[in-house]
Every structure is written in structure tokens, then in C-alpha cells.
PDB file of C-alpha atoms in Angstrom:
ATOM      1  CA  MET A  13     -92.296-163.153 -29.521  1.00  0.00           C
ATOM      2  CA  GLU A  14     -90.180-165.094 -27.030  1.00  0.00           C
ATOM      3  CA  CYS A  15     -86.400-164.981 -27.053  1.00  0.00           C
ATOM      4  CA  LYS A  16     -84.883-168.405 -27.859  1.00  0.00           C
ATOM      5  CA  VAL A  17     -81.870-168.046 -25.596  1.00  0.00           C
ATOM      6  CA  CYS A  18     -82.900-166.128 -22.488  1.00  0.00           C
ATOM      7  CA  SER A  19     -86.699-166.643 -22.510  1.00  0.00           C
ATOM      8  CA  ILE A  20     -87.603-162.975 -22.135  1.00  0.00           C
ATOM      9  CA  GLN A  21     -90.108-161.033 -24.182  1.00  0.00           C
ATOM     10  CA  GLU A  22     -88.987-158.691 -26.934  1.00  0.00           C
ATOM     11  CA  ASP A  23     -90.341-155.189 -26.641  1.00  0.00           C
ATOM     12  CA  LEU A  24     -92.342-153.501 -29.384  1.00  0.00           C
ATOM     13  CA  GLN A  25     -89.241-152.080 -31.055  1.00  0.00           C
ATOM     14  CA  GLY A  26     -87.753-155.538 -31.546  1.00  0.00           C
ATOM     15  CA  LYS A  27     -84.899-154.972 -29.109  1.00  0.00           C
ATOM     16  CA  CYS A  28     -84.138-158.016 -27.064  1.00  0.00           C
ATOM     17  CA  HIS A  29     -81.789-158.951 -24.269  1.00  0.00           C
ATOM     18  CA  ILE A  30     -78.065-158.684 -25.082  1.00  0.00           C
ATOM     19  CA  ILE A  31     -77.699-162.476 -24.800  1.00  0.00           C
ATOM     20  CA  GLU A  32     -80.088-162.961 -27.713  1.00  0.00           C
ATOM     21  CA  ILE A  33     -78.183-160.416 -29.779  1.00  0.00           C
ATOM     22  CA  SER A  34     -74.878-162.144 -28.969  1.00  0.00           C
ATOM     23  CA  TYR A  35     -76.421-165.472 -29.928  1.00  0.00           C
ATOM     24  CA  LYS A  36     -77.522-164.090 -33.310  1.00  0.00           C
ATOM     25  CA  TRP A  37     -74.051-162.647 -33.876  1.00  0.00           C
ATOM     26  CA  CYS A  38     -72.420-166.017 -33.175  1.00  0.00           C
ATOM     27  CA  ILE A  39     -74.791-167.929 -35.451  1.00  0.00           C
ATOM     28  CA  THR A  40     -74.693-165.370 -38.247  1.00  0.00           C
ATOM     29  CA  CYS A  41     -70.945-164.794 -38.382  1.00  0.00           C
ATOM     30  CA  ARG A  42     -70.051-168.414 -39.047  1.00  0.00           C
ATOM     31  CA  MET A  43     -69.299-167.876 -42.700  1.00  0.00           C
ATOM     32  CA  GLY A  44     -66.921-170.731 -43.392  1.00  0.00           C
ATOM     33  CA  LYS A  45     -63.169-171.019 -43.580  1.00  0.00           C
ATOM     34  CA  CYS A  46     -60.867-168.027 -43.736  1.00  0.00           C
ATOM     35  CA  SER A  47     -57.465-168.144 -45.337  1.00  0.00           C
ATOM     36  CA  ALA A  48     -54.373-166.310 -44.177  1.00  0.00           C
ATOM     37  CA  GLY A  49     -54.582-164.065 -47.262  1.00  0.00           C
ATOM     38  CA  ASP A  50     -58.052-162.687 -46.464  1.00  0.00           C
ATOM     39  CA  ALA A  51     -58.022-158.985 -45.595  1.00  0.00           C
ATOM     40  CA  ILE A  52     -59.647-158.297 -42.231  1.00  0.00           C
ATOM     41  CA  GLN A  53     -61.784-155.463 -43.612  1.00  0.00           C
ATOM     42  CA  ASN A  54     -63.255-157.813 -46.242  1.00  0.00           C
ATOM     43  CA  LEU A  55     -64.103-160.386 -43.572  1.00  0.00           C
ATOM     44  CA  SER A  56     -65.617-157.620 -41.457  1.00  0.00           C
ATOM     45  CA  GLN A  57     -67.776-156.509 -44.377  1.00  0.00           C
ATOM     46  CA  GLN A  58     -69.025-160.074 -44.867  1.00  0.00           C
ATOM     47  CA  CYS A  59     -69.934-160.252 -41.189  1.00  0.00           C
ATOM     48  CA  LEU A  60     -71.705-156.861 -41.269  1.00  0.00           C
ATOM     49  CA  LYS A  61     -73.654-157.973 -44.340  1.00  0.00           C
ATOM     50  CA  ALA A  62     -74.750-161.166 -42.595  1.00  0.00           C
ATOM     51  CA  LEU A  63     -75.649-159.345 -39.378  1.00  0.00           C
ATOM     52  CA  ALA A  64     -77.693-156.728 -41.231  1.00  0.00           C
ATOM     53  CA  LYS A  65     -80.022-159.511 -42.392  1.00  0.00           C
ATOM     54  CA  VAL A  66     -80.933-160.573 -38.834  1.00  0.00           C
ATOM     55  CA  LEU A  67     -80.473-157.322 -36.885  1.00  0.00           C
ATOM     56  CA  PRO A  68     -82.831-154.677 -38.291  1.00  0.00           C
ATOM     57  CA  GLY A  69     -81.478-152.073 -35.862  1.00  0.00           C
ATOM     58  CA  LEU A  70     -77.874-152.358 -37.064  1.00  0.00           C
ATOM     59  CA  LEU A  71     -76.596-149.102 -38.562  1.00  0.00           C
ATOM     60  CA  GLY A  72     -73.315-147.249 -38.815  1.00  0.00           C
ATOM     61  CA  GLY A  73     -70.397-146.323 -40.964  1.00  0.00           C
ATOM     62  CA  SER A  74     -67.014-144.707 -40.863  1.00  0.00           C
ATOM     63  CA  ALA A  75     -65.340-141.325 -41.008  1.00  0.00           C
ATOM     64  CA  ASP A  76     -64.999-140.962 -44.788  1.00  0.00           C
ATOM     65  CA  LEU A  77     -63.268-144.348 -45.112  1.00  0.00           C
ATOM     66  CA  ALA A  78     -66.166-146.650 -45.986  1.00  0.00           C
ATOM     67  CA  SER A  79     -64.615-147.747 -49.268  1.00  0.00           C
ATOM     68  CA  SER A  80     -61.318-148.584 -47.530  1.00  0.00           C
ATOM     69  CA  ASN A  81     -62.437-150.224 -44.289  1.00  0.00           C
ATOM     70  CA  MET A  82     -65.501-151.787 -45.940  1.00  0.00           C
ATOM     71  CA  THR A  83     -68.196-150.600 -43.513  1.00  0.00           C
ATOM     72  CA  LEU A  84     -70.784-149.753 -46.164  1.00  0.00           C
ATOM     73  CA  LEU A  85     -73.937-151.893 -46.119  1.00  0.00           C
ATOM     74  CA  LYS A  86     -74.547-152.276 -49.843  1.00  0.00           C
ATOM     75  CA  SER A  87     -78.123-153.452 -49.243  1.00  0.00           C
ATOM     76  CA  SER A  88     -79.028-150.097 -47.707  1.00  0.00           C
ATOM     77  CA  GLY A  89     -78.828-146.411 -48.579  1.00  0.00           C
ATOM     78  CA  ASN A  90     -77.617-143.407 -46.606  1.00  0.00           C
ATOM     79  CA  PHE A  91     -79.330-142.469 -43.346  1.00  0.00           C
ATOM     80  CA  GLN A  92     -80.572-138.890 -43.733  1.00  0.00           C
ATOM     81  CA  LYS A  93     -83.495-136.720 -42.679  1.00  0.00           C
ATOM     82  CA  GLU A  94     -85.398-137.693 -45.828  1.00  0.00           C
ATOM     83  CA  THR A  95     -84.473-141.397 -45.577  1.00  0.00           C
ATOM     84  CA  PRO A  96     -84.540-142.350 -41.863  1.00  0.00           C
ATOM     85  CA  LYS A  97     -84.975-146.079 -42.523  1.00  0.00           C
ATOM     86  CA  GLU A  98     -81.635-146.433 -44.301  1.00  0.00           C
ATOM     87  CA  ARG A  99     -78.640-147.776 -42.370  1.00  0.00           C
ATOM     88  CA  ASN A 100     -75.401-146.213 -43.665  1.00  0.00           C
ATOM     89  CA  ILE A 101     -74.178-143.143 -41.791  1.00  0.00           C
ATOM     90  CA  ARG A 102     -71.694-140.904 -43.613  1.00  0.00           C
ATOM     91  CA  PHE A 103     -69.785-139.139 -40.836  1.00  0.00           C
ATOM     92  CA  GLY A 104     -67.338-137.253 -43.046  1.00  0.00           C
ATOM     93  CA  VAL A 105     -63.764-136.689 -41.863  1.00  0.00           C
ATOM     94  CA  ARG A 106     -64.818-136.392 -38.227  1.00  0.00           C
ATOM     95  CA  GLU A 107     -63.590-139.234 -36.028  1.00  0.00           C
ATOM     96  CA  HIS A 108     -64.445-137.421 -32.794  1.00  0.00           C
ATOM     97  CA  GLY A 109     -67.922-136.540 -34.060  1.00  0.00           C
ATOM     98  CA  MET A 110     -68.422-140.121 -35.227  1.00  0.00           C
ATOM     99  CA  GLY A 111     -67.570-141.457 -31.775  1.00  0.00           C
ATOM    100  CA  ALA A 112     -69.828-138.904 -30.077  1.00  0.00           C
ATOM    101  CA  ILE A 113     -72.759-139.733 -32.372  1.00  0.00           C
ATOM    102  CA  TYR A 114     -72.160-143.437 -31.785  1.00  0.00           C
ATOM    103  CA  ASN A 115     -72.240-142.926 -27.989  1.00  0.00           C
ATOM    104  CA  ARG A 116     -75.437-140.894 -28.258  1.00  0.00           C
ATOM    105  CA  ILE A 117     -77.184-143.646 -30.254  1.00  0.00           C
ATOM    106  CA  VAL A 118     -76.122-146.295 -27.728  1.00  0.00           C
ATOM    107  CA  LEU A 119     -77.348-144.250 -24.765  1.00  0.00           C
ATOM    108  CA  HIS A 120     -80.603-142.826 -26.069  1.00  0.00           C
ATOM    109  CA  THR A 121     -81.968-144.961 -28.893  1.00  0.00           C
ATOM    110  CA  PRO A 122     -83.242-148.366 -27.795  1.00  0.00           C
ATOM    111  CA  GLY A 123     -83.540-150.866 -30.599  1.00  0.00           C
ATOM    112  CA  LEU A 124     -80.589-149.544 -32.605  1.00  0.00           C
ATOM    113  CA  ILE A 125     -77.183-151.227 -32.666  1.00  0.00           C
ATOM    114  CA  PRO A 126     -74.617-148.761 -34.003  1.00  0.00           C
ATOM    115  CA  TYR A 127     -71.148-149.521 -35.306  1.00  0.00           C
ATOM    116  CA  CYS A 128     -68.364-147.231 -36.412  1.00  0.00           C
ATOM    117  CA  ALA A 129     -64.910-147.808 -37.804  1.00  0.00           C
ATOM    118  CA  THR A 130     -61.688-146.054 -38.623  1.00  0.00           C
ATOM    119  CA  PHE A 131     -58.043-146.983 -39.034  1.00  0.00           C
ATOM    120  CA  PHE A 132     -55.915-147.215 -35.911  1.00  0.00           C
ATOM    121  CA  VAL A 133     -53.771-144.253 -36.925  1.00  0.00           C
ATOM    122  CA  PHE A 134     -56.857-141.992 -36.701  1.00  0.00           C
ATOM    123  CA  THR A 135     -58.072-143.174 -33.276  1.00  0.00           C
ATOM    124  CA  ASP A 136     -56.258-140.298 -31.549  1.00  0.00           C
ATOM    125  CA  TYR A 137     -58.939-138.002 -32.959  1.00  0.00           C
ATOM    126  CA  MET A 138     -61.691-139.977 -31.242  1.00  0.00           C
ATOM    127  CA  ARG A 139     -59.877-140.786 -28.014  1.00  0.00           C
ATOM    128  CA  ALA A 140     -62.267-138.737 -25.844  1.00  0.00           C
ATOM    129  CA  ALA A 141     -65.336-140.435 -27.328  1.00  0.00           C
ATOM    130  CA  MET A 142     -63.735-143.848 -26.833  1.00  0.00           C
ATOM    131  CA  ARG A 143     -63.024-143.050 -23.188  1.00  0.00           C
ATOM    132  CA  LEU A 144     -66.610-141.933 -22.650  1.00  0.00           C
ATOM    133  CA  ALA A 145     -67.846-145.180 -24.197  1.00  0.00           C
ATOM    134  CA  ALA A 146     -65.663-147.148 -21.772  1.00  0.00           C
ATOM    135  CA  TYR A 147     -66.812-145.119 -18.752  1.00  0.00           C
ATOM    136  CA  GLN A 148     -70.479-145.452 -19.605  1.00  0.00           C
ATOM    137  CA  ASP A 149     -70.416-149.232 -19.112  1.00  0.00           C
ATOM    138  CA  ARG A 150     -72.885-150.021 -21.917  1.00  0.00           C
ATOM    139  CA  GLU A 151     -73.146-153.101 -24.103  1.00  0.00           C
ATOM    140  CA  SER A 152     -71.199-151.480 -26.917  1.00  0.00           C
ATOM    141  CA  SER A 153     -67.769-151.065 -28.342  1.00  0.00           C
ATOM    142  CA  THR A 154     -66.299-148.423 -30.628  1.00  0.00           C
TER     143      THR A 154
END
């Protein structure tokens, strides 16, 4: 299958050039008007839901805050040993571990697009993992 934006071939795992992924994100996330009263986590959940439909490799979660920061993909179950095709990762109360797992997926698992989330007040716990992500110069963001 040929990529619409950058005219390169997708590999067997369905991973394409970052430009194609960015293009899909831009097209998918146009969800209409937002009002000043919309909570950012609700808008983020809408965007994640839309992206999950077009990006089969999208998976992630948060450090025991999924119900608060709205990172749960309701169309999917929990990623576990018995259910490896599901897309929600339950990290528990482990911001540093969440960031480390995220970095590992970015570096060593082509075809997957991880995301993770926490509240700003808890980012001190994952500061080292965030620094590593910045140093590694990959197409990702924690």
C-alpha cells in the first residue's frame, strides 16, 4: 500500500513514515468546535478515540489516573500477557516505570505508537524517563 502523503511503501507491520502518521493525526483530530468550558482531558479523550480508529498501533494509558485524565480507550481492553492485542496499559502508581516502559516501546517496537499521561504535579517522579526520551531524539513525546 502506498502512503498518500510521502509516497513511500508501508512495511508489513503497517508502520509508515512519520509524515503519514502526522497527516492522519491532523485529519482525524478535527472534531469540530471547542468551547471555553470544555475540559482538556475530555478533548484529549475524544482525540485518542478518533486516533485509535485509524492508528492500529496506538496503545497506552496512565499511572493509575485513567478515569481522571481520560486516557482509557473504551473500545479496547487491557493489554496483558493473555490479551496482547488490547490497547490499554494499566501502569499502576508508577510514573517512572510508565515513562521507562513508554521509552522502551518507542525504541524497540516498530509499528506501535505509545502514549502515556499523568498530571503535572506527578511529573517529578518520571523526570529521568522524560529526559531520556528527549535525549534519544525519537519521534515521540511523553
